[in-house]
Amino acid sequence: MKRTINLASLRATALMIAVASFSQAKAQTTYQSSATQTTIKGTSTLHDWNMTSAKGQTKATFTIEGDQVSGITALTFTLPAESLKSDKSGLDKNAYKALATDKHATISFSMTSGTLTPTGKNTFQVRATGNLTIAGTTRPTTITATGQYSPTDKSITVKGATAFKMTGYNVKPPTVMMGTIKTGDEISVDYSLKLTPQ
């Protein structure tokens, strides 16, 4: 009887150790970045243009297994619209007007589902579907990015790009010089950031 009890205790202890080891090897970690680099690129009847900001706020939850990022369960991004700047104040002013920044101060994205695929040692590709809100209009969209995990400081570097039409968010493409220079409807958004554990 005593031996049976001891064996049962040993098995229970071994199971608890195994579960604890698995939990440590595969853990969900929340990351954040307060300096997400965002660049909006577009065209016009005169020349190409871009607006850039380094004030985006990003928060994400990743599943880490050993030295590999294996999953993503949450992702949010918020950008003060008027932090976007070009080299032309006239374009900035008209862009803020088109974005109705007096009523809608931020551009935001909130993931509803996401997939993450490892592509090599410490590298991965992520595909996130969620709600993108611009100028008060929310539309479902999918963004993709590549990432790299650093086992040394546990940070994650992410880079990606997406494209869409401004009119899809009820934004009228801004103009410059009394309407003589008109911007194109389609824009691309590049983003890069370094995420650190909270």
mmCIF file of N, CA, C and O in Angstrom, residues 114-148:
data_model
loop_
_atom_site.group_PDB
_atom_site.id
_atom_site.type_symbol
_atom_site.label_atom_id
_atom_site.label_comp_id
_atom_site.label_asym_id
_atom_site.label_seq_id
_atom_site.Cartn_x
_atom_site.Cartn_y
_atom_site.Cartn_z
ATOM 1 N N GLY A 114 -5.584 36.551 -36.071
ATOM 2 C CA GLY A 114 -4.246 36.639 -36.633
ATOM 3 C C GLY A 114 -3.581 35.283 -36.728
ATOM 4 O O GLY A 114 -3.878 34.374 -35.954
ATOM 5 N N THR A 115 -2.689 35.160 -37.695
ATOM 6 C CA THR A 115 -1.898 33.943 -37.849
ATOM 7 C C THR A 115 -0.426 34.331 -37.914
ATOM 8 O O THR A 115 -0.068 35.389 -38.439
ATOM 9 N N LEU A 116 0.417 33.465 -37.388
ATOM 10 C CA LEU A 116 1.853 33.709 -37.388
ATOM 11 C C LEU A 116 2.559 32.451 -37.858
ATOM 12 O O LEU A 116 2.305 31.361 -37.352
ATOM 13 N N THR A 117 3.439 32.618 -38.837
ATOM 14 C CA THR A 117 4.141 31.485 -39.414
ATOM 15 C C THR A 117 5.650 31.664 -39.272
ATOM 16 O O THR A 117 6.214 32.613 -39.824
ATOM 17 N N PRO A 118 6.329 30.776 -38.531
ATOM 18 C CA PRO A 118 7.793 30.856 -38.454
ATOM 19 C C PRO A 118 8.400 30.656 -39.843
ATOM 20 O O PRO A 118 7.959 29.805 -40.615
ATOM 21 N N THR A 119 9.417 31.460 -40.174
ATOM 22 C CA THR A 119 10.052 31.376 -41.499
ATOM 23 C C THR A 119 11.528 31.010 -41.412
ATOM 24 O O THR A 119 12.184 30.846 -42.436
ATOM 25 N N GLY A 120 12.072 30.913 -40.234
ATOM 26 C CA GLY A 120 13.477 30.582 -40.042
ATOM 27 C C GLY A 120 13.830 30.731 -38.582
ATOM 28 O O GLY A 120 12.957 30.922 -37.736
ATOM 29 N N LYS A 121 15.124 30.677 -38.283
ATOM 30 C CA LYS A 121 15.551 30.811 -36.905
ATOM 31 C C LYS A 121 15.258 32.221 -36.411
ATOM 32 O O LYS A 121 15.788 33.192 -36.944
ATOM 33 N N ASN A 122 14.359 32.322 -35.426
ATOM 34 C CA ASN A 122 13.985 33.592 -34.801
ATOM 35 C C ASN A 122 13.200 34.530 -35.726
ATOM 36 O O ASN A 122 12.967 35.690 -35.378
ATOM 37 N N THR A 123 12.787 34.095 -36.909
ATOM 38 C CA THR A 123 12.046 34.968 -37.828
ATOM 39 C C THR A 123 10.661 34.400 -38.097
ATOM 40 O O THR A 123 10.425 33.199 -37.980
ATOM 41 N N PHE A 124 9.746 35.287 -38.490
ATOM 42 C CA PHE A 124 8.372 34.862 -38.733
ATOM 43 C C PHE A 124 7.650 35.850 -39.642
ATOM 44 O O PHE A 124 8.123 36.964 -39.882
ATOM 45 N N GLN A 125 6.493 35.422 -40.130
ATOM 46 C CA GLN A 125 5.600 36.296 -40.887
ATOM 47 C C GLN A 125 4.248 36.299 -40.179
ATOM 48 O O GLN A 125 3.771 35.253 -39.725
ATOM 49 N N VAL A 126 3.656 37.481 -40.042
ATOM 50 C CA VAL A 126 2.372 37.602 -39.354
ATOM 51 C C VAL A 126 1.333 38.193 -40.303
ATOM 52 O O VAL A 126 1.643 39.046 -41.140
ATOM 53 N N ARG A 127 0.118 37.703 -40.180
ATOM 54 C CA ARG A 127 -1.022 38.205 -40.951
ATOM 55 C C ARG A 127 -2.135 38.496 -39.960
ATOM 56 O O ARG A 127 -2.625 37.590 -39.272
ATOM 57 N N ALA A 128 -2.504 39.766 -39.864
ATOM 58 C CA ALA A 128 -3.500 40.179 -38.872
ATOM 59 C C ALA A 128 -4.705 40.808 -39.555
ATOM 60 O O ALA A 128 -4.564 41.737 -40.350
ATOM 61 N N THR A 129 -5.882 40.297 -39.240
ATOM 62 C CA THR A 129 -7.137 40.854 -39.744
ATOM 63 C C THR A 129 -7.832 41.578 -38.604
ATOM 64 O O THR A 129 -7.891 41.069 -37.482
ATOM 65 N N GLY A 130 -8.323 42.770 -38.887
ATOM 66 C CA GLY A 130 -8.968 43.535 -37.833
ATOM 67 C C GLY A 130 -9.692 44.749 -38.360
ATOM 68 O O GLY A 130 -9.959 44.855 -39.563
ATOM 69 N N ASN A 131 -9.985 45.668 -37.463
ATOM 70 C CA ASN A 131 -10.728 46.883 -37.810
ATOM 71 C C ASN A 131 -9.798 48.087 -37.828
ATOM 72 O O ASN A 131 -9.169 48.412 -36.819
ATOM 73 N N LEU A 132 -9.715 48.740 -38.992
ATOM 74 C CA LEU A 132 -8.910 49.942 -39.156
ATOM 75 C C LEU A 132 -9.856 51.137 -39.163
ATOM 76 O O LEU A 132 -10.817 51.171 -39.930
ATOM 77 N N THR A 133 -9.582 52.106 -38.297
ATOM 78 C CA THR A 133 -10.436 53.284 -38.182
ATOM 79 C C THR A 133 -9.654 54.525 -38.604
ATOM 80 O O THR A 133 -8.605 54.838 -38.035
ATOM 81 N N ILE A 134 -10.188 55.217 -39.615
ATOM 82 C CA ILE A 134 -9.586 56.448 -40.127
ATOM 83 C C ILE A 134 -10.693 57.483 -40.281
ATOM 84 O O ILE A 134 -11.734 57.202 -40.878
ATOM 85 N N ALA A 135 -10.483 58.672 -39.732
ATOM 86 C CA ALA A 135 -11.449 59.775 -39.836
ATOM 87 C C ALA A 135 -12.838 59.346 -39.375
ATOM 88 O O ALA A 135 -13.854 59.772 -39.934
ATOM 89 N N GLY A 136 -12.894 58.492 -38.384
ATOM 90 C CA GLY A 136 -14.171 58.071 -37.823
ATOM 91 C C GLY A 136 -14.853 56.940 -38.561
ATOM 92 O O GLY A 136 -15.918 56.477 -38.144
ATOM 93 N N THR A 137 -14.269 56.463 -39.651
ATOM 94 C CA THR A 137 -14.843 55.353 -40.421
ATOM 95 C C THR A 137 -14.035 54.092 -40.168
ATOM 96 O O THR A 137 -12.807 54.104 -40.265
ATOM 97 N N THR A 138 -14.724 53.014 -39.832
ATOM 98 C CA THR A 138 -14.063 51.744 -39.526
ATOM 99 C C THR A 138 -14.348 50.722 -40.617
ATOM 100 O O THR A 138 -15.501 50.524 -41.019
ATOM 101 N N ARG A 139 -13.301 50.085 -41.098
ATOM 102 C CA ARG A 139 -13.424 49.061 -42.135
ATOM 103 C C ARG A 139 -12.548 47.863 -41.748
ATOM 104 O O ARG A 139 -11.470 48.030 -41.186
ATOM 105 N N PRO A 140 -13.019 46.641 -42.079
ATOM 106 C CA PRO A 140 -12.159 45.476 -41.844
ATOM 107 C C PRO A 140 -11.011 45.480 -42.847
ATOM 108 O O PRO A 140 -11.196 45.813 -44.020
ATOM 109 N N THR A 141 -9.829 45.143 -42.383
ATOM 110 C CA THR A 141 -8.663 45.100 -43.270
ATOM 111 C C THR A 141 -7.674 44.070 -42.750
ATOM 112 O O THR A 141 -7.724 43.663 -41.588
ATOM 113 N N THR A 142 -6.773 43.655 -43.626
ATOM 114 C CA THR A 142 -5.740 42.685 -43.260
ATOM 115 C C THR A 142 -4.371 43.293 -43.513
ATOM 116 O O THR A 142 -4.128 43.858 -44.584
ATOM 117 N N ILE A 143 -3.496 43.207 -42.526
ATOM 118 C CA ILE A 143 -2.140 43.697 -42.690
ATOM 119 C C ILE A 143 -1.162 42.536 -42.532
ATOM 120 O O ILE A 143 -1.450 41.549 -41.844
ATOM 121 N N THR A 144 -0.037 42.632 -43.216
ATOM 122 C CA THR A 144 0.989 41.600 -43.123
ATOM 123 C C THR A 144 2.315 42.244 -42.730
ATOM 124 O O THR A 144 2.553 43.420 -42.989
ATOM 125 N N ALA A 145 3.167 41.458 -42.118
ATOM 126 C CA ALA A 145 4.464 41.974 -41.694
ATOM 127 C C ALA A 145 5.425 40.811 -41.478
ATOM 128 O O ALA A 145 5.014 39.656 -41.334
ATOM 129 N N THR A 146 6.702 41.129 -41.474
ATOM 130 C CA THR A 146 7.731 40.159 -41.119
ATOM 131 C C THR A 146 8.325 40.571 -39.781
ATOM 132 O O THR A 146 8.342 41.758 -39.426
ATOM 133 N N GLY A 147 8.802 39.603 -39.031
ATOM 134 C CA GLY A 147 9.337 39.904 -37.714
ATOM 135 C C GLY A 147 10.573 39.092 -37.378
ATOM 136 O O GLY A 147 10.823 38.035 -37.982
ATOM 137 N N GLN A 148 11.333 39.593 -36.428
ATOM 138 C CA GLN A 148 12.505 38.881 -35.932
ATOM 139 C C GLN A 148 12.576 39.007 -34.418
ATOM 140 O O GLN A 148 12.444 40.100 -33.867
#
